[in-house]
Amino acid sequence: MNKTNYLKFSLIFLLGLFIYSCYNEFYDLPATNLERENLIPKPLSILATNSSFILDKNSSITIPNEEIFLSVGKFLSKKIKDKTQLDIEVNLGKSKNKGGEIIINKVKKNATIYNESYELIISKNSIIVNTQTGEGAFRAIQTIRQLIPYKSSSSKNNLRAIPTGTIIDKPNFEYRGSMLDVARHFFDVEDVKKYIDVMAYYKMNVLHLHLTDDQGWRIEIKSWPELTEIGGFTEVGGGKGGFYTQEQYKEIVAYATQNYIKIIPEIDMPGHTHAASTSYPFLDGKEDAILKPGASSTEKKAALYTGMKVGFSTFKTREEKVYEFIDDVVRELSALTSGEYFHIGGDESKVTKQDDYVYFLKRVEKIVSKYNKTMIGWDEISKADLSTNTVVQFWYNEENAIKSSKKKLKIILSPAKRIYLDIKYDSLSKYGNRWIGYTPIDSSYNWTPEKYIDGISKDQILGIEAPLWSETVSNIQELEYLAFPRLIGVAELGWSIEENRNWENYKVRLANQTPYLNKMKINYYPSKLIDWK
Ligand code: TNX
């Protein structure tokens, strides 16, 4: 290089450096405050440094050279594109270093931190994610997504200013779930995927599918085809019902897995089983009662139930063939499910004799563990002496939950009073049940799972789950009306520690979720308690 070229080169270099260092000033970006961002759930700790990282067309994502991080990197790039139109490339291992970088850094395993924990260090030039797992990286990028403004931060170029600072974060509970009742009304694969999208955005990690009930059987079981051919035929109100083929169910499991969400299938037994027993009358002896032996499929379909009552059906618990049937169902469904849990229902079995109920649960618990799954049941299952691996889902009866926790079984909290998403908000609610009164969004948020039941301490609580029973909702818009915004509050109760939760503060962050909810076309309930933006 001769002298003039050298001078030219140095000048250009210095000019570039100058422009880059004046970037914020150049675009006239205001000072920022990471601590005041509308993040939900609220992270464990936030420290603001009041400047900006610029995300623009020169930015890139750099990830460790592992398949698991590649999918997380691509996920983030796609979400950035959807939100900002910016094409952000994903580089393995080494960065190309053109502009501000998002770097996912794999740190060494440390037994004292959760799989889902992460650290986010945002400076002017980079966003560094420190985590030890794909799961941690996935939770971290939800925070990044939430920090990216919807509109360009400059009128000159398409760029987004992200507040600088450090976030250290990990979940309060390891189990943060919701349940969809696809039995009372059926919801198709696309509906479930959309629900998963929103759950993932708010860092939830479990979706429980209530696949069977009196009104319908919604999962194909190859060894018992009439379960869906007959049992899937209708729903509450007499609509057309439906079911997932095994391929469709696998598609849901795969989609959930990409979003670091576990699917928990529920086959509700021995009560809530009218649809199954109408398909195969030996299950409850309907052959003698309602259906004649050898009844045609038309006769069986006519005997299906489309009302909303509960507690009238039961399997014949002393009939050996019933357990052969259950074995097939648990085997097939377990093979399709990657998560470790299998939910067997067990609620409101009002016409099953106590002895029979207890006998039944012990038999079913063995079947579930034979297929390497951990059993979950509604709180009534505490009537039986079950293994300490089994998990009890509290929904109504505190004594049941206390009894089980004394026997060292873990508890999932789903108090109907607080987080049953199917309960009406108030007297103006268009849809919803109201057997337990109303649940406006403040009372759904304003409670303390850690101290909810006297006698159950935090370490005995696996987590929380918000069920959405679907008697009164028959399409995704109606379902969303009940789920949102309450589900978002549940996500915060599950993730954020007690000291970081506060209704007045949450209320403001929730009000600022409207750009996201609108972009997702979510039909949320516009409660007057919130000053929606
Ligand atoms: C109780 S919760 C039920 C469901 C109903 C729900 C309606 C539970 C284990 N059983 O069968 O759909 O109330 O809120």
PDB file of C-alpha atoms and ligand atoms in Angstrom, residues 184 272 310 347-348 378 395 420 422-423 433 435 469 471, ligand 1:
ATOM      1  CA  ARG A 184     -66.496 -30.570  25.070  1.00  0.00           C
ATOM      2  CA  HIS A 272     -66.344 -38.556  32.183  1.00  0.00           C
ATOM      3  CA  VAL A 310     -70.936 -33.986  34.850  1.00  0.00           C
ATOM      4  CA  ASP A 347     -62.247 -36.210  38.623  1.00  0.00           C
ATOM      5  CA  GLU A 348     -65.926 -36.185  39.463  1.00  0.00           C
ATOM      6  CA  TRP A 378     -57.111 -34.404  39.450  1.00  0.00           C
ATOM      7  CA  TRP A 395     -58.496 -27.781  41.343  1.00  0.00           C
ATOM      8  CA  TYR A 420     -60.025 -21.559  35.627  1.00  0.00           C
ATOM      9  CA  ASP A 422     -63.511 -20.856  31.546  1.00  0.00           C
ATOM     10  CA  ILE A 423     -65.037 -18.885  34.409  1.00  0.00           C
ATOM     11  CA  ASN A 433     -69.140 -20.904  33.244  1.00  0.00           C
ATOM     12  CA  TRP A 435     -70.407 -22.187  39.043  1.00  0.00           C
ATOM     13  CA  TRP A 469     -62.911 -25.942  29.877  1.00  0.00           C
ATOM     14  CA  GLU A 471     -68.504 -26.135  27.405  1.00  0.00           C
TER      15      GLU A 471
HETATM   16  C1  TNX B   1     -65.060 -29.026  36.685  1.00  0.00           C
HETATM   17  S1  TNX B   1     -62.180 -29.401  36.923  1.00  0.00           S
HETATM   18  C2  TNX B   1     -64.591 -30.058  35.902  1.00  0.00           C
HETATM   19  C3  TNX B   1     -64.851 -30.029  34.449  1.00  0.00           C
HETATM   20  C4  TNX B   1     -65.737 -28.875  34.067  1.00  0.00           C
HETATM   21  C5  TNX B   1     -65.313 -27.632  34.807  1.00  0.00           C
HETATM   22  C6  TNX B   1     -66.058 -26.399  34.426  1.00  0.00           C
HETATM   23  C7  TNX B   1     -62.515 -30.779  36.756  1.00  0.00           C
HETATM   24  C8  TNX B   1     -61.453 -31.659  37.102  1.00  0.00           C
HETATM   25  N1  TNX B   1     -63.748 -31.059  36.337  1.00  0.00           N
HETATM   26  O1  TNX B   1     -65.399 -31.256  34.059  1.00  0.00           O
HETATM   27  O2  TNX B   1     -65.622 -28.691  32.699  1.00  0.00           O
HETATM   28  O3  TNX B   1     -65.480 -27.856  36.178  1.00  0.00           O
HETATM   29  O4  TNX B   1     -65.521 -25.261  35.036  1.00  0.00           O
END
